[in-house]
């Protein structure tokens, strides 16, 4: 079943034969580089899937050092698709140098079921994710969506930010007082 990825978002890319991908889409501009890849994963373990995806990303996409690369994947299973809990850890919760794995969509042809796992943050590829799940629903697939919650890095960063907001007034007054002392010291030393 061909996937309905809007050309306004991504362009179909030719297969190079360097990877196990069965379809590729890409969009590259001066400030974004995004891709979606489709893989046949029947009988693959989560570890196999991670290796297949990283192999495909390395072989098919060549992100530069300045433009960040982010991607989504469609994982097709003829039968026995893994449960979401087995794959959720594969989705990144923040940017990575090798590319940020933003979401995945898993289909099981035998049970006509599908699910999508998306990172907590939305972005350029989110409409592609949503449209793929909507398309599967029109093809009589039962679909679920899971949002991967932010990891400990974000929890700590947000807690630190909240703490700074709480003490902001004190810091502003302390900084102002310190600035006045520095000015006073300079005036006294200049005499």
mmCIF file of C-alpha atoms in Angstrom:
data_model
loop_
_atom_site.group_PDB
_atom_site.id
_atom_site.type_symbol
_atom_site.label_atom_id
_atom_site.label_comp_id
_atom_site.label_asym_id
_atom_site.label_seq_id
_atom_site.Cartn_x
_atom_site.Cartn_y
_atom_site.Cartn_z
ATOM 1 C CA UNK A 1 0.000 0.000 0.000
ATOM 2 C CA UNK A 2 1.628 3.276 -1.070
ATOM 3 C CA UNK A 3 1.874 5.874 1.649
ATOM 4 C CA UNK A 4 0.196 9.250 1.127
ATOM 5 C CA UNK A 5 2.990 11.633 2.055
ATOM 6 C CA UNK A 6 2.147 15.083 0.755
ATOM 7 C CA UNK A 7 4.713 16.444 -1.735
ATOM 8 C CA UNK A 8 4.347 19.805 0.018
ATOM 9 C CA UNK A 9 6.061 18.237 3.048
ATOM 10 C CA UNK A 10 8.442 15.624 1.623
ATOM 11 C CA UNK A 11 9.575 14.391 -1.777
ATOM 12 C CA UNK A 12 9.879 10.720 -2.694
ATOM 13 C CA UNK A 13 13.550 9.824 -2.911
ATOM 14 C CA UNK A 14 15.048 7.143 -5.151
ATOM 15 C CA UNK A 15 16.211 3.940 -3.502
ATOM 16 C CA UNK A 16 19.962 3.511 -3.780
ATOM 17 C CA UNK A 17 20.157 -0.163 -2.839
ATOM 18 C CA UNK A 18 22.587 0.685 -0.021
ATOM 19 C CA UNK A 19 20.012 -0.097 2.674
ATOM 20 C CA UNK A 20 17.017 -2.341 3.392
ATOM 21 C CA UNK A 21 14.570 0.578 2.918
ATOM 22 C CA UNK A 22 11.524 -0.143 0.756
ATOM 23 C CA UNK A 23 10.682 3.573 0.383
ATOM 24 C CA UNK A 24 12.296 6.913 1.230
ATOM 25 C CA UNK A 25 11.126 10.510 1.427
ATOM 26 C CA UNK A 26 13.195 13.601 2.102
ATOM 27 C CA UNK A 27 13.150 17.397 2.357
ATOM 28 C CA UNK A 28 16.333 19.425 2.564
ATOM 29 C CA UNK A 29 16.594 23.203 2.661
ATOM 30 C CA UNK A 30 19.161 25.627 4.051
ATOM 31 C CA UNK A 31 17.851 25.160 7.581
ATOM 32 C CA UNK A 32 16.091 21.775 7.738
ATOM 33 C CA UNK A 33 16.817 18.224 6.693
ATOM 34 C CA UNK A 34 14.021 15.727 7.247
ATOM 35 C CA UNK A 35 13.407 12.178 6.118
ATOM 36 C CA UNK A 36 10.967 9.322 6.385
ATOM 37 C CA UNK A 37 11.932 5.745 5.693
ATOM 38 C CA UNK A 38 9.851 2.608 5.331
ATOM 39 C CA UNK A 39 11.139 -0.836 6.296
ATOM 40 C CA UNK A 40 9.801 -4.385 6.217
ATOM 41 C CA UNK A 41 10.447 -5.703 9.737
ATOM 42 C CA UNK A 42 8.590 -9.019 10.025
ATOM 43 C CA UNK A 43 10.464 -11.332 12.439
ATOM 44 C CA UNK A 44 12.769 -8.496 13.584
ATOM 45 C CA UNK A 45 13.545 -7.858 17.238
ATOM 46 C CA UNK A 46 13.637 -4.300 18.627
ATOM 47 C CA UNK A 47 17.449 -4.484 18.519
ATOM 48 C CA UNK A 48 17.321 -5.585 14.858
ATOM 49 C CA UNK A 49 14.949 -2.709 14.082
ATOM 50 C CA UNK A 50 17.232 -0.156 15.730
ATOM 51 C CA UNK A 51 20.193 -1.478 13.741
ATOM 52 C CA UNK A 52 18.197 -1.481 10.465
ATOM 53 C CA UNK A 53 17.031 2.081 10.988
ATOM 54 C CA UNK A 54 20.480 3.417 11.892
ATOM 55 C CA UNK A 55 22.009 1.531 8.947
ATOM 56 C CA UNK A 56 19.408 3.056 6.610
ATOM 57 C CA UNK A 57 19.879 6.561 7.992
ATOM 58 C CA UNK A 58 23.665 6.276 7.566
ATOM 59 C CA UNK A 59 23.420 4.835 4.051
ATOM 60 C CA UNK A 60 20.633 6.969 2.607
ATOM 61 C CA UNK A 61 20.873 10.355 4.296
ATOM 62 C CA UNK A 62 23.970 12.519 4.557
ATOM 63 C CA UNK A 63 23.220 15.337 6.982
ATOM 64 C CA UNK A 64 25.739 18.141 7.131
ATOM 65 C CA UNK A 65 27.325 19.462 10.313
ATOM 66 C CA UNK A 66 25.125 22.587 10.445
ATOM 67 C CA UNK A 67 21.648 21.499 9.313
ATOM 68 C CA UNK A 68 20.061 19.140 11.857
ATOM 69 C CA UNK A 69 18.566 15.887 10.583
ATOM 70 C CA UNK A 70 15.332 14.440 11.964
ATOM 71 C CA UNK A 71 13.371 11.472 10.723
ATOM 72 C CA UNK A 72 10.384 9.216 11.139
ATOM 73 C CA UNK A 73 9.981 5.556 10.236
ATOM 74 C CA UNK A 74 7.217 3.301 9.032
ATOM 75 C CA UNK A 75 7.806 -0.273 10.200
ATOM 76 C CA UNK A 76 5.738 -2.895 8.368
ATOM 77 C CA UNK A 77 5.025 -6.312 9.838
ATOM 78 C CA UNK A 78 3.129 -9.058 8.044
ATOM 79 C CA UNK A 79 2.273 -10.500 11.469
ATOM 80 C CA UNK A 80 3.302 -10.346 15.151
ATOM 81 C CA UNK A 81 4.210 -6.678 15.371
ATOM 82 C CA UNK A 82 5.895 -5.924 18.710
ATOM 83 C CA UNK A 83 3.984 -4.140 21.441
ATOM 84 C CA UNK A 84 4.590 -0.374 21.714
ATOM 85 C CA UNK A 85 6.453 -0.815 25.007
ATOM 86 C CA UNK A 86 9.142 -2.794 23.154
ATOM 87 C CA UNK A 87 9.861 0.063 20.721
ATOM 88 C CA UNK A 88 9.144 3.243 22.681
ATOM 89 C CA UNK A 89 12.749 3.497 23.910
ATOM 90 C CA UNK A 90 13.930 3.871 20.288
ATOM 91 C CA UNK A 91 12.324 7.299 19.919
ATOM 92 C CA UNK A 92 14.591 10.180 20.968
ATOM 93 C CA UNK A 93 13.472 12.736 23.535
ATOM 94 C CA UNK A 94 15.949 15.391 22.345
ATOM 95 C CA UNK A 95 18.234 16.166 19.402
ATOM 96 C CA UNK A 96 21.033 13.734 18.614
ATOM 97 C CA UNK A 97 24.117 14.150 16.431
ATOM 98 C CA UNK A 98 23.354 11.019 14.411
ATOM 99 C CA UNK A 99 19.857 12.346 13.669
ATOM 100 C CA UNK A 100 16.769 12.679 15.822
ATOM 101 C CA UNK A 101 14.333 9.789 15.566
ATOM 102 C CA UNK A 102 11.086 11.720 16.098
ATOM 103 C CA UNK A 103 8.449 9.063 15.516
ATOM 104 C CA UNK A 104 7.599 5.637 14.235
ATOM 105 C CA UNK A 105 4.455 4.048 12.827
ATOM 106 C CA UNK A 106 4.061 0.265 13.124
ATOM 107 C CA UNK A 107 1.608 -1.704 10.986
ATOM 108 C CA UNK A 108 0.515 -5.325 11.386
ATOM 109 C CA UNK A 109 -1.108 -6.579 8.177
ATOM 110 C CA UNK A 110 -2.651 -9.710 9.703
ATOM 111 C CA UNK A 111 -4.499 -7.968 12.530
ATOM 112 C CA UNK A 112 -5.083 -4.727 10.559
ATOM 113 C CA UNK A 113 -3.735 -2.775 13.511
ATOM 114 C CA UNK A 114 -1.298 0.094 13.698
ATOM 115 C CA UNK A 115 0.174 2.393 16.279
ATOM 116 C CA UNK A 116 2.357 5.420 16.251
ATOM 117 C CA UNK A 117 4.864 6.591 18.852
ATOM 118 C CA UNK A 118 5.813 10.264 18.701
ATOM 119 C CA UNK A 119 8.322 12.200 20.790
ATOM 120 C CA UNK A 120 6.808 14.695 23.243
ATOM 121 C CA UNK A 121 7.732 17.668 21.050
ATOM 122 C CA UNK A 122 5.990 18.368 17.753
ATOM 123 C CA UNK A 123 7.765 19.589 14.646
ATOM 124 C CA UNK A 124 8.015 19.610 10.858
ATOM 125 C CA UNK A 125 7.310 15.873 10.529
ATOM 126 C CA UNK A 126 4.297 15.796 12.884
ATOM 127 C CA UNK A 127 1.753 16.382 10.052
ATOM 128 C CA UNK A 128 3.280 13.443 8.161
ATOM 129 C CA UNK A 129 2.873 11.240 11.257
ATOM 130 C CA UNK A 130 -0.755 12.302 11.722
ATOM 131 C CA UNK A 131 -1.666 11.892 8.046
ATOM 132 C CA UNK A 132 -0.158 8.397 7.928
ATOM 133 C CA UNK A 133 -2.248 7.244 10.880
ATOM 134 C CA UNK A 134 -5.365 8.860 9.381
ATOM 135 C CA UNK A 135 -4.660 7.081 6.088
ATOM 136 C CA UNK A 136 -4.339 3.742 7.865
ATOM 137 C CA UNK A 137 -7.678 4.336 9.593
ATOM 138 C CA UNK A 138 -9.343 4.875 6.202
ATOM 139 C CA UNK A 139 -7.897 1.475 5.195
ATOM 140 C CA UNK A 140 -9.724 -0.149 8.163
ATOM 141 C CA UNK A 141 -6.708 -0.326 10.468
ATOM 142 C CA UNK A 142 -7.337 0.206 14.163
ATOM 143 C CA UNK A 143 -4.842 2.882 15.215
ATOM 144 C CA UNK A 144 -3.443 4.119 18.517
ATOM 145 C CA UNK A 145 -1.063 6.975 19.263
ATOM 146 C CA UNK A 146 1.471 7.048 22.075
ATOM 147 C CA UNK A 147 3.461 10.118 23.092
ATOM 148 C CA UNK A 148 6.910 9.444 24.478
ATOM 149 C CA UNK A 149 7.257 11.611 27.551
ATOM 150 C CA UNK A 150 10.356 13.743 28.094
ATOM 151 C CA UNK A 151 13.286 12.061 29.800
ATOM 152 C CA UNK A 152 15.190 13.003 32.943
ATOM 153 C CA UNK A 153 17.309 15.565 31.070
ATOM 154 C CA UNK A 154 14.222 17.672 30.336
ATOM 155 C CA UNK A 155 12.711 17.153 33.773
ATOM 156 C CA UNK A 156 15.901 18.465 35.407
ATOM 157 C CA UNK A 157 16.185 21.377 32.984
ATOM 158 C CA UNK A 158 12.569 22.415 33.538
ATOM 159 C CA UNK A 159 12.916 22.071 37.319
ATOM 160 C CA UNK A 160 16.006 24.279 37.253
ATOM 161 C CA UNK A 161 14.193 26.808 35.073
ATOM 162 C CA UNK A 162 11.201 26.862 37.433
ATOM 163 C CA UNK A 163 13.551 27.419 40.386
ATOM 164 C CA UNK A 164 15.233 30.338 38.627
ATOM 165 C CA UNK A 165 11.861 31.920 37.864
ATOM 166 C CA UNK A 166 10.919 31.694 41.543
ATOM 167 C CA UNK A 167 14.089 33.494 42.673
ATOM 168 C CA UNK A 168 14.229 35.917 39.741
ATOM 169 C CA UNK A 169 13.167 38.971 41.769
ATOM 170 C CA UNK A 170 15.778 38.256 44.417
ATOM 171 C CA UNK A 171 18.445 37.808 41.726
ATOM 172 C CA UNK A 172 17.423 41.060 40.013
ATOM 173 C CA UNK A 173 17.610 43.029 43.293
ATOM 174 C CA UNK A 174 20.905 41.377 44.234
ATOM 175 C CA UNK A 175 22.335 42.131 40.772
ATOM 176 C CA UNK A 176 21.146 45.741 40.964
ATOM 177 C CA UNK A 177 22.625 46.140 44.429
ATOM 178 C CA UNK A 178 25.913 44.639 43.293
ATOM 179 C CA UNK A 179 25.994 46.980 40.281
ATOM 180 C CA UNK A 180 25.423 49.990 42.560
ATOM 181 C CA UNK A 181 28.279 48.864 44.813
ATOM 182 C CA UNK A 182 30.608 48.510 41.821
ATOM 183 C CA UNK A 183 29.652 51.990 40.582
ATOM 184 C CA UNK A 184 30.111 53.479 44.062
ATOM 185 C CA UNK A 185 33.529 51.800 44.366
ATOM 186 C CA UNK A 186 34.601 53.193 41.007
ATOM 187 C CA UNK A 187 33.444 56.705 41.962
ATOM 188 C CA UNK A 188 35.329 56.549 45.292
ATOM 189 C CA UNK A 189 38.474 55.208 43.653
ATOM 190 C CA UNK A 190 38.356 57.881 40.948
ATOM 191 C CA UNK A 191 38.631 60.720 43.546
#
